[in-house]
Coordinates of C-alpha atoms in Angstrom, one line a residue:
M4 CA 0.0 0.0 0.0
E5 CA 1.6 3.2 -1.1
N6 CA -0.6 5.7 0.5
G7 CA -1.7 3.9 3.7
D8 CA -0.1 2.5 6.8
P9 CA 1.6 -0.8 5.9
E10 CA 0.2 -2.3 9.1
D11 CA -3.3 -1.5 7.9
E12 CA -2.8 -3.9 5.0
V13 CA -1.6 -6.6 7.4
L14 CA -4.5 -6.1 9.8
S15 CA -6.9 -6.2 6.8
F16 CA -5.4 -9.4 5.6
I17 CA -5.8 -11.0 9.1
F18 CA -9.4 -9.8 9.4
E19 CA -10.3 -11.1 6.0
N20 CA -8.3 -14.4 5.8
I21 CA -7.4 -15.7 9.3
D22 CA -10.2 -17.5 11.2
T23 CA -8.4 -18.5 14.3
V24 CA -5.1 -17.9 16.1
P25 CA -4.0 -21.4 15.3
H26 CA -4.5 -20.6 11.6
L27 CA -2.3 -17.5 11.9
E28 CA 0.4 -19.4 13.9
A29 CA 0.3 -22.3 11.4
L30 CA 0.7 -19.9 8.4
L31 CA 3.6 -18.2 10.2
L32 CA 5.4 -21.5 11.0
I33 CA 5.0 -22.9 7.5
W34 CA 6.3 -19.6 6.0
Q35 CA 9.2 -19.5 8.4
G36 CA 10.0 -23.2 7.5
G37 CA 10.9 -22.1 4.0
T38 CA 10.7 -25.0 1.6
G39 CA 10.2 -27.5 4.4
S40 CA 7.2 -29.9 4.4
W41 CA 4.6 -29.9 7.1
S42 CA 2.3 -32.8 8.0
A43 CA -0.8 -32.4 10.2
E44 CA 1.0 -34.3 13.0
R45 CA 4.1 -32.0 12.8
L46 CA 2.0 -28.9 12.8
A47 CA -0.3 -30.2 15.6
A48 CA 2.8 -30.7 17.9
R49 CA 4.0 -27.1 17.2
I50 CA 0.7 -25.2 17.6
Y51 CA -0.8 -27.4 20.4
V52 CA -3.9 -28.7 18.6
S53 CA -5.1 -32.2 17.6
A54 CA -3.8 -33.7 14.4
H55 CA -7.4 -33.6 13.2
Q56 CA -7.6 -29.8 13.8
A57 CA -4.2 -29.3 12.2
K58 CA -5.3 -31.2 9.1
A59 CA -8.4 -28.9 8.9
I60 CA -6.2 -25.8 9.2
L61 CA -3.9 -27.0 6.5
E62 CA -6.8 -27.8 4.2
D63 CA -8.2 -24.3 4.8
L64 CA -4.9 -22.6 4.2
C65 CA -4.6 -24.7 1.0
R66 CA -8.0 -23.7 -0.2
R67 CA -7.1 -20.0 0.3
G68 CA -3.9 -20.5 -1.7
F69 CA -1.5 -19.8 1.2
V70 CA 0.0 -23.3 1.3
S71 CA 0.1 -26.1 -1.3
Q72 CA 0.1 -29.8 -1.1
D73 CA 3.5 -31.5 -1.8
T74 CA 1.9 -34.4 -3.5
P75 CA -1.5 -35.1 -5.2
E76 CA -2.3 -37.5 -2.4
G77 CA -1.9 -34.8 0.2
G78 CA -0.5 -35.4 3.6
S79 CA 2.2 -32.8 3.5
Y80 CA 2.1 -29.1 2.8
R81 CA 4.5 -26.2 2.2
F82 CA 4.3 -22.5 1.9
A83 CA 2.9 -21.3 -1.5
S84 CA 5.2 -18.3 -1.9
E85 CA 3.7 -17.2 -5.2
W86 CA 0.6 -15.6 -3.5
D87 CA 2.9 -13.2 -1.6
A88 CA 5.7 -12.6 -4.1
Q89 CA 4.6 -9.0 -4.9
R90 CA 3.3 -7.8 -1.6
Q91 CA 5.9 -9.3 0.8
L92 CA 3.1 -9.4 3.4
M93 CA 4.5 -12.3 5.4
P94 CA 7.5 -10.5 7.0
R95 CA 5.2 -7.7 7.9
L96 CA 2.6 -10.1 9.3
A97 CA 5.2 -11.8 11.5
K98 CA 6.4 -8.4 12.7
T99 CA 2.9 -7.2 13.5
Y100 CA 2.0 -10.3 15.4
S101 CA 5.2 -10.3 17.4
R102 CA 4.8 -6.6 18.3
N103 CA 1.1 -6.7 19.0
L104 CA 0.2 -10.3 20.0
I105 CA -2.6 -9.4 22.3
G106 CA -4.2 -6.9 19.9
V107 CA -4.1 -9.3 16.9
T108 CA -5.4 -12.1 19.0
R109 CA -8.3 -10.0 20.3
M110 CA -9.1 -8.9 16.7
I111 CA -9.2 -12.6 15.5
H112 CA -11.4 -13.6 18.5
S113 CA -13.8 -10.7 17.9
K114 CA -14.7 -11.7 14.4
G115 CA -17.2 -14.4 15.4
S116 CA -17.2 -18.1 14.4
A117 CA -15.8 -19.3 11.1
S118 CA -19.1 -20.9 10.2
V119 CA -20.9 -17.6 10.6
R120 CA -18.3 -15.8 8.5
E121 CA -18.5 -18.5 5.8
F122 CA -22.2 -18.1 5.7
A123 CA -21.9 -14.4 5.3
R124 CA -19.4 -14.8 2.5
A125 CA -21.8 -17.1 0.6
F126 CA -24.5 -14.6 1.1
Q127 CA -22.3 -11.7 -0.1
I128 CA -21.4 -13.6 -3.3
K129 CA -25.1 -14.3 -4.1
K130 CA -26.1 -10.7 -3.2
D131 CA -23.5 -9.3 -5.7
Q132 CA -24.7 -11.4 -8.6

């Protein structure tokens, strides 16, 4: 963003794309892992959720294009750097989260449940058509 505060773009990204704190922490870990591969079990151990929850987070991040599957069969994921090549949002996201952990966490928690937001997104698409 040339005219606005760079942190505004980060906060907007979080508000629009991150459903839970574990989603944010998973995305940051996978990004920081570079080209390393992440299984649900490995991720679960690092963000303190069940393997089932970690798998759901990985699938959601994959649907949004932030991570990609290593193989067609799935099972392992890696950061999909192409979505962030131009904006270089991830370093700013990491910096914002580390500097304002409580504020970012509160913002994520204030958004309401993921299912309610998903329903609203579906309605918004139909409304615009």
